[in-house]
Amino acid sequence: MSSMSASRTCTPLISLVVPCYNESAMVGLFHEEVSRQLRSLQGVGYELVFVNDGSRDRTLDHLRELAERDPHVIVIDLARNFGKEAALTAGLFEAVGDVVVPMDADLQDPPELLVEFLAHWRNGYDVVLARRVDRSADGLLKRSTAHWFYRLHSRISDVALPENVGDFRLMDRKVVDALKALPERHRFMKGLFAWVGHRTTVIDYVRSPRAAGTTKFSGWKLWNLALEGITSFSTLPLRVWTYLGALIASVSILYAGFIVIRTLLFGADVPGYASLLTSILLLSGIQLIGIGVVGEYVGRIYTESKQRPLYLIQARYGRGPSSALPQTQDEV
């Protein structure tokens, strides 16, 4: 057995990072089911790091109750809703386990896979991905758009995203430390997970329907997340406008030559205003789209240059300030 594998036969601490936004109907069920699975693991310590991302229902109240009666529960209450990517980052900074597993609170990702996760980790893998082979629990539109997004992102980006793999995965401590060292404020976590690399394996599973409650990701939020992913890992949208401009200029030069030759051979005629107006509106629209794409990247530069913290922590329950952060630091 290699030294790396031998070092993983000791009693590990597994941290589950669970971002929560308006999940009052789910946190109790999630805690009960996941705790049952974790207690069944022999020779494994665990902690449940819940991150309340500015919930407007009674999610925080339920989480505080869990923290009071279960010493394994840690609750991080953010000052407001910063978004799932920020909440997930906060959980990664707070988790102190040898391995970290991000999970959603909706129980669509089966806790039973934790056994397989740990088995692959003990065999030397630093990252164990959970790939959804059956997404019938999701709507047809969501499945179709997700499929095309993964394909598009992998084609235009230097970092290929594994298709049908979400945030649910196991990561070794060195992988988590690598993620924590990345300073960017715009964080597309699926892309960052892929970017840090390390030795990776994949296990397949069937995605279940939600046990209770409703999804918090609307079509608009998913669209913005897709734009975030594309602009975070590819500059192709910027380069496209160079090629498009060259194409339009080439066509214009050819058409100008055609007009000159036609005028010399047949004389001048009076062109219609309809075609002129159409051309002006078309080119103006293309220019505005190009400016919008440039503005998207400029906006990212502007946000990064301000160096505002990614999130602010309002309170912690169930444990003092985490050893994963400086004792006085409540922001990242």
mmCIF file of C-alpha atoms in Angstrom:
data_model
loop_
_atom_site.group_PDB
_atom_site.id
_atom_site.type_symbol
_atom_site.label_atom_id
_atom_site.label_comp_id
_atom_site.label_asym_id
_atom_site.label_seq_id
_atom_site.Cartn_x
_atom_site.Cartn_y
_atom_site.Cartn_z
ATOM 1 C CA MET A 1 0.000 0.000 0.000
ATOM 2 C CA SER A 2 1.342 3.445 -0.878
ATOM 3 C CA SER A 3 2.113 5.976 1.848
ATOM 4 C CA MET A 4 -0.694 8.191 0.545
ATOM 5 C CA SER A 5 -3.255 5.386 0.856
ATOM 6 C CA ALA A 6 -1.888 4.401 4.260
ATOM 7 C CA SER A 7 -2.333 7.940 5.576
ATOM 8 C CA ARG A 8 -6.027 7.728 4.700
ATOM 9 C CA THR A 9 -6.756 4.623 6.750
ATOM 10 C CA CYS A 10 -6.852 6.598 10.011
ATOM 11 C CA THR A 11 -10.056 8.101 11.412
ATOM 12 C CA PRO A 12 -10.939 10.968 9.040
ATOM 13 C CA LEU A 13 -13.191 13.918 9.741
ATOM 14 C CA ILE A 14 -15.756 14.519 7.005
ATOM 15 C CA SER A 15 -17.344 17.963 6.639
ATOM 16 C CA LEU A 16 -20.656 18.369 4.841
ATOM 17 C CA VAL A 17 -21.174 21.926 3.560
ATOM 18 C CA VAL A 18 -24.851 22.739 3.068
ATOM 19 C CA PRO A 19 -25.909 26.177 1.698
ATOM 20 C CA CYS A 20 -29.502 26.978 2.694
ATOM 21 C CA TYR A 21 -31.896 29.583 1.353
ATOM 22 C CA ASN A 22 -35.537 29.366 2.439
ATOM 23 C CA GLU A 23 -35.248 25.654 3.210
ATOM 24 C CA SER A 24 -37.303 25.545 6.429
ATOM 25 C CA ALA A 25 -39.297 22.598 5.080
ATOM 26 C CA MET A 26 -36.134 20.601 4.359
ATOM 27 C CA VAL A 27 -33.437 21.189 6.974
ATOM 28 C CA GLY A 28 -34.998 18.867 9.551
ATOM 29 C CA LEU A 29 -35.475 16.038 7.063
ATOM 30 C CA PHE A 30 -32.008 16.579 5.651
ATOM 31 C CA HIS A 31 -30.374 16.533 9.092
ATOM 32 C CA GLU A 32 -32.191 13.364 10.109
ATOM 33 C CA GLU A 33 -31.334 11.446 6.946
ATOM 34 C CA VAL A 34 -27.728 12.588 6.628
ATOM 35 C CA SER A 35 -26.981 12.073 10.322
ATOM 36 C CA ARG A 36 -28.306 8.519 10.077
ATOM 37 C CA GLN A 37 -25.974 7.811 7.164
ATOM 38 C CA LEU A 38 -22.962 9.410 8.820
ATOM 39 C CA ARG A 39 -23.475 7.535 12.091
ATOM 40 C CA SER A 40 -23.427 4.288 10.137
ATOM 41 C CA LEU A 41 -19.905 5.001 8.874
ATOM 42 C CA GLN A 42 -17.419 3.135 11.049
ATOM 43 C CA GLY A 43 -14.340 5.043 12.186
ATOM 44 C CA VAL A 44 -15.388 8.374 10.690
ATOM 45 C CA GLY A 45 -15.928 11.683 12.481
ATOM 46 C CA TYR A 46 -18.211 14.250 10.935
ATOM 47 C CA GLU A 47 -19.535 17.797 11.072
ATOM 48 C CA LEU A 48 -22.474 19.431 9.299
ATOM 49 C CA VAL A 49 -21.729 22.996 8.237
ATOM 50 C CA PHE A 50 -25.000 24.727 7.368
ATOM 51 C CA VAL A 51 -24.718 28.178 5.753
ATOM 52 C CA ASN A 52 -27.868 30.280 6.046
ATOM 53 C CA ASP A 53 -27.772 32.548 3.004
ATOM 54 C CA GLY A 54 -30.140 35.278 4.179
ATOM 55 C CA SER A 55 -33.246 33.078 4.337
ATOM 56 C CA ARG A 56 -36.547 34.889 4.771
ATOM 57 C CA ASP A 57 -38.472 32.002 6.298
ATOM 58 C CA ARG A 58 -37.753 30.079 9.525
ATOM 59 C CA THR A 59 -34.669 28.306 8.159
ATOM 60 C CA LEU A 60 -32.347 29.990 10.659
ATOM 61 C CA ASP A 61 -34.611 29.138 13.596
ATOM 62 C CA HIS A 62 -34.618 25.471 12.620
ATOM 63 C CA LEU A 63 -30.854 25.471 12.121
ATOM 64 C CA ARG A 64 -30.278 27.035 15.525
ATOM 65 C CA GLU A 65 -32.432 24.343 17.104
ATOM 66 C CA LEU A 66 -30.366 21.680 15.373
ATOM 67 C CA ALA A 67 -27.130 23.273 16.592
ATOM 68 C CA GLU A 68 -28.425 23.330 20.181
ATOM 69 C CA ARG A 69 -29.199 19.615 20.311
ATOM 70 C CA ASP A 70 -26.560 18.182 17.958
ATOM 71 C CA PRO A 71 -22.875 18.966 18.644
ATOM 72 C CA HIS A 72 -22.005 17.970 15.081
ATOM 73 C CA VAL A 73 -23.963 20.899 13.622
ATOM 74 C CA ILE A 74 -22.339 24.254 12.889
ATOM 75 C CA VAL A 75 -24.484 27.088 11.546
ATOM 76 C CA ILE A 76 -23.018 30.058 9.679
ATOM 77 C CA ASP A 77 -25.492 32.909 9.326
ATOM 78 C CA LEU A 78 -24.585 35.337 6.535
ATOM 79 C CA ALA A 79 -25.513 39.007 6.897
ATOM 80 C CA ARG A 80 -27.787 38.850 3.833
ATOM 81 C CA ASN A 81 -28.430 36.793 0.728
ATOM 82 C CA PHE A 82 -25.086 36.707 -1.104
ATOM 83 C CA GLY A 83 -25.989 33.875 -3.499
ATOM 84 C CA LYS A 84 -25.230 30.173 -3.510
ATOM 85 C CA GLU A 85 -21.669 30.506 -4.825
ATOM 86 C CA ALA A 86 -20.747 32.840 -1.952
ATOM 87 C CA ALA A 87 -22.548 30.652 0.597
ATOM 88 C CA LEU A 88 -20.715 27.586 -0.684
ATOM 89 C CA THR A 89 -17.413 29.455 -0.423
ATOM 90 C CA ALA A 90 -18.228 30.447 3.161
ATOM 91 C CA GLY A 91 -18.863 26.809 4.010
ATOM 92 C CA LEU A 92 -15.561 25.724 2.476
ATOM 93 C CA PHE A 93 -13.717 28.274 4.629
ATOM 94 C CA GLU A 94 -15.498 27.129 7.774
ATOM 95 C CA ALA A 95 -15.150 23.371 7.226
ATOM 96 C CA VAL A 96 -12.201 21.780 9.018
ATOM 97 C CA GLY A 97 -12.575 18.168 7.852
ATOM 98 C CA ASP A 98 -9.990 16.004 6.144
ATOM 99 C CA VAL A 99 -12.524 15.679 3.342
ATOM 100 C CA VAL A 100 -15.314 18.089 2.406
ATOM 101 C CA VAL A 101 -18.590 17.268 0.641
ATOM 102 C CA PRO A 102 -20.841 20.102 -0.610
ATOM 103 C CA MET A 103 -24.506 19.104 -0.620
ATOM 104 C CA ASP A 104 -27.853 20.744 -1.271
ATOM 105 C CA ALA A 105 -30.485 20.521 1.438
ATOM 106 C CA ASP A 106 -33.155 19.142 -0.911
ATOM 107 C CA LEU A 107 -32.003 15.481 -0.604
ATOM 108 C CA GLN A 108 -31.912 15.097 -4.382
ATOM 109 C CA ASP A 109 -28.321 13.974 -3.947
ATOM 110 C CA PRO A 110 -28.408 10.668 -1.998
ATOM 111 C CA PRO A 111 -26.408 10.621 1.257
ATOM 112 C CA GLU A 112 -25.860 6.891 0.671
ATOM 113 C CA LEU A 113 -23.079 7.823 -1.762
ATOM 114 C CA LEU A 114 -20.916 9.029 1.134
ATOM 115 C CA VAL A 115 -19.793 5.431 1.674
ATOM 116 C CA GLU A 116 -18.545 5.173 -1.926
ATOM 117 C CA PHE A 117 -16.999 8.637 -1.709
ATOM 118 C CA LEU A 118 -14.866 7.621 1.257
ATOM 119 C CA ALA A 119 -13.925 4.291 -0.313
ATOM 120 C CA HIS A 120 -12.524 6.012 -3.407
ATOM 121 C CA TRP A 121 -10.798 8.627 -1.253
ATOM 122 C CA ARG A 122 -9.094 5.903 0.777
ATOM 123 C CA ASN A 123 -7.911 4.409 -2.532
ATOM 124 C CA GLY A 124 -5.988 7.602 -3.255
ATOM 125 C CA TYR A 125 -8.408 9.838 -5.169
ATOM 126 C CA ASP A 126 -8.449 13.505 -4.175
ATOM 127 C CA VAL A 127 -11.789 14.294 -5.849
ATOM 128 C CA VAL A 128 -14.783 11.985 -6.240
ATOM 129 C CA LEU A 129 -17.467 13.347 -8.568
ATOM 130 C CA ALA A 130 -21.119 12.296 -8.490
ATOM 131 C CA ARG A 131 -22.551 12.211 -12.020
ATOM 132 C CA ARG A 132 -26.298 12.260 -12.575
ATOM 133 C CA VAL A 133 -27.178 9.565 -15.125
ATOM 134 C CA ASP A 134 -30.936 10.006 -14.761
ATOM 135 C CA ARG A 135 -32.348 13.526 -14.331
ATOM 136 C CA SER A 136 -35.997 12.682 -14.919
ATOM 137 C CA ALA A 137 -36.738 14.413 -11.607
ATOM 138 C CA ASP A 138 -35.833 17.693 -13.363
ATOM 139 C CA GLY A 139 -38.012 19.287 -16.027
ATOM 140 C CA LEU A 140 -37.368 18.747 -19.732
ATOM 141 C CA LEU A 141 -36.358 22.383 -20.282
ATOM 142 C CA LYS A 142 -33.853 22.308 -17.423
ATOM 143 C CA ARG A 143 -32.327 19.044 -18.635
ATOM 144 C CA SER A 144 -32.033 20.313 -22.212
ATOM 145 C CA THR A 145 -30.513 23.681 -21.315
ATOM 146 C CA ALA A 146 -28.079 22.041 -18.884
ATOM 147 C CA HIS A 147 -26.940 19.621 -21.598
ATOM 148 C CA TRP A 148 -26.279 22.401 -24.102
ATOM 149 C CA PHE A 149 -24.564 24.572 -21.499
ATOM 150 C CA TYR A 150 -22.090 21.847 -20.546
ATOM 151 C CA ARG A 151 -21.314 21.183 -24.208
ATOM 152 C CA LEU A 152 -20.875 24.877 -25.023
ATOM 153 C CA HIS A 153 -18.737 25.580 -21.969
ATOM 154 C CA SER A 154 -16.424 22.666 -22.678
ATOM 155 C CA ARG A 155 -15.952 23.792 -26.287
ATOM 156 C CA ILE A 156 -15.119 27.437 -25.638
ATOM 157 C CA SER A 157 -13.288 27.141 -22.325
ATOM 158 C CA ASP A 158 -9.829 25.853 -21.500
ATOM 159 C CA VAL A 159 -11.376 24.062 -18.509
ATOM 160 C CA ALA A 160 -13.817 21.290 -19.433
ATOM 161 C CA LEU A 161 -16.775 20.827 -17.113
ATOM 162 C CA PRO A 162 -17.763 17.199 -16.488
ATOM 163 C CA GLU A 163 -21.311 16.910 -17.828
ATOM 164 C CA ASN A 164 -24.185 16.309 -15.405
ATOM 165 C CA VAL A 165 -21.927 16.846 -12.392
ATOM 166 C CA GLY A 166 -23.111 19.411 -9.868
ATOM 167 C CA ASP A 167 -21.612 20.598 -6.586
ATOM 168 C CA PHE A 168 -22.116 17.196 -4.930
ATOM 169 C CA ARG A 169 -18.642 15.668 -4.681
ATOM 170 C CA LEU A 170 -15.934 14.720 -2.218
ATOM 171 C CA MET A 171 -12.769 16.819 -2.020
ATOM 172 C CA ASP A 172 -9.594 16.145 -0.097
ATOM 173 C CA ARG A 173 -8.316 18.842 2.252
ATOM 174 C CA LYS A 174 -5.551 19.896 -0.156
ATOM 175 C CA VAL A 175 -8.150 20.493 -2.885
ATOM 176 C CA VAL A 176 -10.227 22.645 -0.525
ATOM 177 C CA ASP A 177 -7.122 24.616 0.468
ATOM 178 C CA ALA A 178 -6.391 25.228 -3.214
ATOM 179 C CA LEU A 179 -9.927 26.576 -3.714
ATOM 180 C CA LYS A 180 -9.582 28.828 -0.666
ATOM 181 C CA ALA A 181 -6.390 30.304 -2.119
ATOM 182 C CA LEU A 182 -8.195 31.596 -5.220
ATOM 183 C CA PRO A 183 -8.821 35.326 -4.663
ATOM 184 C CA GLU A 184 -11.491 36.082 -7.271
ATOM 185 C CA ARG A 185 -14.861 37.570 -6.264
ATOM 186 C CA HIS A 186 -16.885 36.302 -9.220
ATOM 187 C CA ARG A 187 -16.918 32.625 -8.345
ATOM 188 C CA PHE A 188 -18.431 30.018 -10.646
ATOM 189 C CA MET A 189 -17.790 27.101 -8.330
ATOM 190 C CA LYS A 190 -18.279 24.275 -10.837
ATOM 191 C CA GLY A 191 -15.587 25.862 -12.987
ATOM 192 C CA LEU A 192 -13.263 26.410 -10.032
ATOM 193 C CA PHE A 193 -13.736 22.810 -8.932
ATOM 194 C CA ALA A 194 -12.640 21.676 -12.394
ATOM 195 C CA TRP A 195 -9.802 24.210 -12.585
ATOM 196 C CA VAL A 196 -7.953 23.003 -9.469
ATOM 197 C CA GLY A 197 -7.794 19.490 -10.903
ATOM 198 C CA HIS A 198 -6.124 16.731 -8.791
ATOM 199 C CA ARG A 199 -6.661 12.993 -9.127
ATOM 200 C CA THR A 200 -10.340 12.488 -9.894
ATOM 201 C CA THR A 201 -12.801 9.642 -10.321
ATOM 202 C CA VAL A 202 -16.527 9.552 -11.075
ATOM 203 C CA ILE A 203 -19.445 7.555 -9.706
ATOM 204 C CA ASP A 204 -22.920 7.536 -11.241
ATOM 205 C CA TYR A 205 -26.242 7.949 -9.477
ATOM 206 C CA VAL A 206 -29.915 8.652 -10.144
ATOM 207 C CA ARG A 207 -31.136 12.082 -9.084
ATOM 208 C CA SER A 208 -34.225 11.933 -6.872
ATOM 209 C CA PRO A 209 -37.134 14.379 -6.703
ATOM 210 C CA ARG A 210 -37.202 16.981 -3.948
ATOM 211 C CA ALA A 211 -38.422 15.587 -0.627
ATOM 212 C CA ALA A 212 -40.185 18.880 0.203
ATOM 213 C CA GLY A 213 -40.220 22.546 -0.752
ATOM 214 C CA THR A 214 -39.466 24.058 -4.155
ATOM 215 C CA THR A 215 -36.330 24.944 -6.072
ATOM 216 C CA LYS A 216 -34.893 28.418 -5.508
ATOM 217 C CA PHE A 217 -33.305 28.637 -8.969
ATOM 218 C CA SER A 218 -35.554 30.347 -11.482
ATOM 219 C CA GLY A 219 -34.888 30.300 -15.224
ATOM 220 C CA TRP A 220 -33.465 33.819 -14.989
ATOM 221 C CA LYS A 221 -31.036 32.836 -12.216
ATOM 222 C CA LEU A 222 -29.904 29.802 -14.187
ATOM 223 C CA TRP A 223 -29.340 31.990 -17.254
ATOM 224 C CA ASN A 224 -27.213 34.428 -15.246
ATOM 225 C CA LEU A 225 -25.285 31.522 -13.737
ATOM 226 C CA ALA A 226 -24.574 30.228 -17.239
ATOM 227 C CA LEU A 227 -23.274 33.664 -18.308
ATOM 228 C CA GLU A 228 -21.128 33.731 -15.182
ATOM 229 C CA GLY A 229 -19.650 30.376 -16.080
ATOM 230 C CA ILE A 230 -18.870 31.331 -19.672
ATOM 231 C CA THR A 231 -17.319 34.727 -18.902
ATOM 232 C CA SER A 232 -15.334 33.310 -15.960
ATOM 233 C CA PHE A 233 -13.427 30.774 -18.028
ATOM 234 C CA SER A 234 -13.421 31.977 -21.636
ATOM 235 C CA THR A 235 -12.591 35.123 -23.604
ATOM 236 C CA LEU A 236 -14.047 33.692 -26.803
ATOM 237 C CA PRO A 237 -17.136 35.961 -26.599
ATOM 238 C CA LEU A 238 -14.739 38.910 -26.928
ATOM 239 C CA ARG A 239 -12.779 37.410 -29.819
ATOM 240 C CA VAL A 240 -15.959 36.596 -31.717
ATOM 241 C CA TRP A 241 -16.602 40.282 -32.362
ATOM 242 C CA THR A 242 -13.193 40.651 -34.028
ATOM 243 C CA TYR A 243 -14.073 37.895 -36.474
ATOM 244 C CA LEU A 244 -17.604 39.186 -36.971
ATOM 245 C CA GLY A 245 -16.324 42.709 -37.639
ATOM 246 C CA ALA A 246 -13.809 41.391 -40.159
ATOM 247 C CA LEU A 247 -16.532 39.385 -41.892
ATOM 248 C CA ILE A 248 -18.900 42.371 -42.122
ATOM 249 C CA ALA A 249 -16.079 44.620 -43.379
ATOM 250 C CA SER A 250 -15.139 42.063 -46.040
ATOM 251 C CA VAL A 251 -18.714 41.744 -47.241
ATOM 252 C CA SER A 252 -19.034 45.547 -47.316
ATOM 253 C CA ILE A 253 -15.894 45.899 -49.457
ATOM 254 C CA LEU A 254 -17.132 43.259 -51.886
ATOM 255 C CA TYR A 255 -20.543 44.916 -52.097
ATOM 256 C CA ALA A 256 -18.926 48.331 -52.646
ATOM 257 C CA GLY A 257 -16.935 46.887 -55.557
ATOM 258 C CA PHE A 258 -20.132 45.441 -57.000
ATOM 259 C CA ILE A 259 -21.854 48.845 -56.781
ATOM 260 C CA VAL A 260 -18.945 50.584 -58.566
ATOM 261 C CA ILE A 261 -18.896 48.055 -61.391
ATOM 262 C CA ARG A 262 -22.680 48.131 -61.779
ATOM 263 C CA THR A 263 -22.682 51.953 -61.873
ATOM 264 C CA LEU A 264 -19.949 52.041 -64.531
ATOM 265 C CA LEU A 265 -21.804 49.539 -66.697
ATOM 266 C CA PHE A 266 -25.425 50.543 -66.205
ATOM 267 C CA GLY A 267 -25.341 54.012 -64.675
ATOM 268 C CA ALA A 268 -26.598 55.207 -61.304
ATOM 269 C CA ASP A 269 -30.041 54.368 -59.949
ATOM 270 C CA VAL A 270 -31.967 55.576 -56.909
ATOM 271 C CA PRO A 271 -31.748 52.958 -54.099
ATOM 272 C CA GLY A 272 -34.663 52.323 -51.793
ATOM 273 C CA TYR A 273 -34.743 53.506 -48.203
ATOM 274 C CA ALA A 274 -36.007 50.169 -46.832
ATOM 275 C CA SER A 275 -32.785 48.297 -47.492
ATOM 276 C CA LEU A 276 -30.723 51.212 -46.135
ATOM 277 C CA LEU A 277 -32.761 51.382 -42.928
ATOM 278 C CA THR A 278 -32.550 47.607 -42.469
ATOM 279 C CA SER A 279 -28.773 47.658 -42.859
ATOM 280 C CA ILE A 280 -28.380 50.509 -40.364
ATOM 281 C CA LEU A 281 -30.576 48.803 -37.759
ATOM 282 C CA LEU A 282 -28.803 45.463 -38.241
ATOM 283 C CA LEU A 283 -25.322 46.908 -37.827
ATOM 284 C CA SER A 284 -26.431 49.079 -34.906
ATOM 285 C CA GLY A 285 -27.869 46.025 -33.166
ATOM 286 C CA ILE A 286 -24.660 44.064 -33.722
ATOM 287 C CA GLN A 287 -22.603 46.949 -32.323
ATOM 288 C CA LEU A 288 -24.773 47.194 -29.221
ATOM 289 C CA ILE A 289 -24.488 43.453 -28.608
ATOM 290 C CA GLY A 290 -20.710 43.727 -28.946
ATOM 291 C CA ILE A 291 -20.630 46.641 -26.507
ATOM 292 C CA GLY A 292 -22.738 44.573 -24.104
ATOM 293 C CA VAL A 293 -20.292 41.676 -24.237
ATOM 294 C CA VAL A 294 -17.350 44.009 -23.632
ATOM 295 C CA GLY A 295 -19.330 45.631 -20.807
ATOM 296 C CA GLU A 296 -19.827 42.242 -19.167
ATOM 297 C CA TYR A 297 -16.077 41.728 -18.939
ATOM 298 C CA VAL A 298 -15.406 45.341 -17.920
ATOM 299 C CA GLY A 299 -17.998 44.954 -15.178
ATOM 300 C CA ARG A 300 -16.157 41.893 -13.870
ATOM 301 C CA ILE A 301 -12.895 43.856 -13.821
ATOM 302 C CA TYR A 302 -14.662 46.692 -11.967
ATOM 303 C CA THR A 303 -16.056 44.314 -9.356
ATOM 304 C CA GLU A 304 -12.714 42.595 -8.819
ATOM 305 C CA SER A 305 -10.870 45.910 -8.512
ATOM 306 C CA LYS A 306 -13.072 47.047 -5.597
ATOM 307 C CA GLN A 307 -11.897 44.048 -3.532
ATOM 308 C CA ARG A 308 -15.097 43.892 -1.515
ATOM 309 C CA PRO A 309 -15.482 40.752 0.627
ATOM 310 C CA LEU A 310 -17.328 37.912 -1.008
ATOM 311 C CA TYR A 311 -19.620 37.563 2.011
ATOM 312 C CA LEU A 312 -20.112 38.793 5.578
ATOM 313 C CA ILE A 313 -20.841 36.505 8.521
ATOM 314 C CA GLN A 314 -23.435 37.792 10.953
ATOM 315 C CA ALA A 315 -23.276 34.984 13.525
ATOM 316 C CA ARG A 316 -22.083 31.451 14.185
ATOM 317 C CA TYR A 317 -23.965 28.812 16.142
ATOM 318 C CA GLY A 318 -22.713 25.504 17.477
ATOM 319 C CA ARG A 319 -19.008 26.332 17.458
ATOM 320 C CA GLY A 320 -16.663 29.244 18.061
ATOM 321 C CA PRO A 321 -14.805 30.927 15.169
ATOM 322 C CA SER A 322 -13.507 28.274 12.826
ATOM 323 C CA SER A 323 -9.839 27.377 12.750
ATOM 324 C CA ALA A 324 -10.135 27.660 8.960
ATOM 325 C CA LEU A 325 -10.261 31.446 9.320
ATOM 326 C CA PRO A 326 -8.419 34.027 11.412
ATOM 327 C CA GLN A 327 -10.235 34.393 14.722
ATOM 328 C CA THR A 328 -11.354 37.974 14.034
ATOM 329 C CA GLN A 329 -12.173 37.599 10.361
ATOM 330 C CA ASP A 330 -15.848 37.555 9.439
ATOM 331 C CA GLU A 331 -15.500 38.212 5.744
ATOM 332 C CA VAL A 332 -13.823 36.754 2.695
#
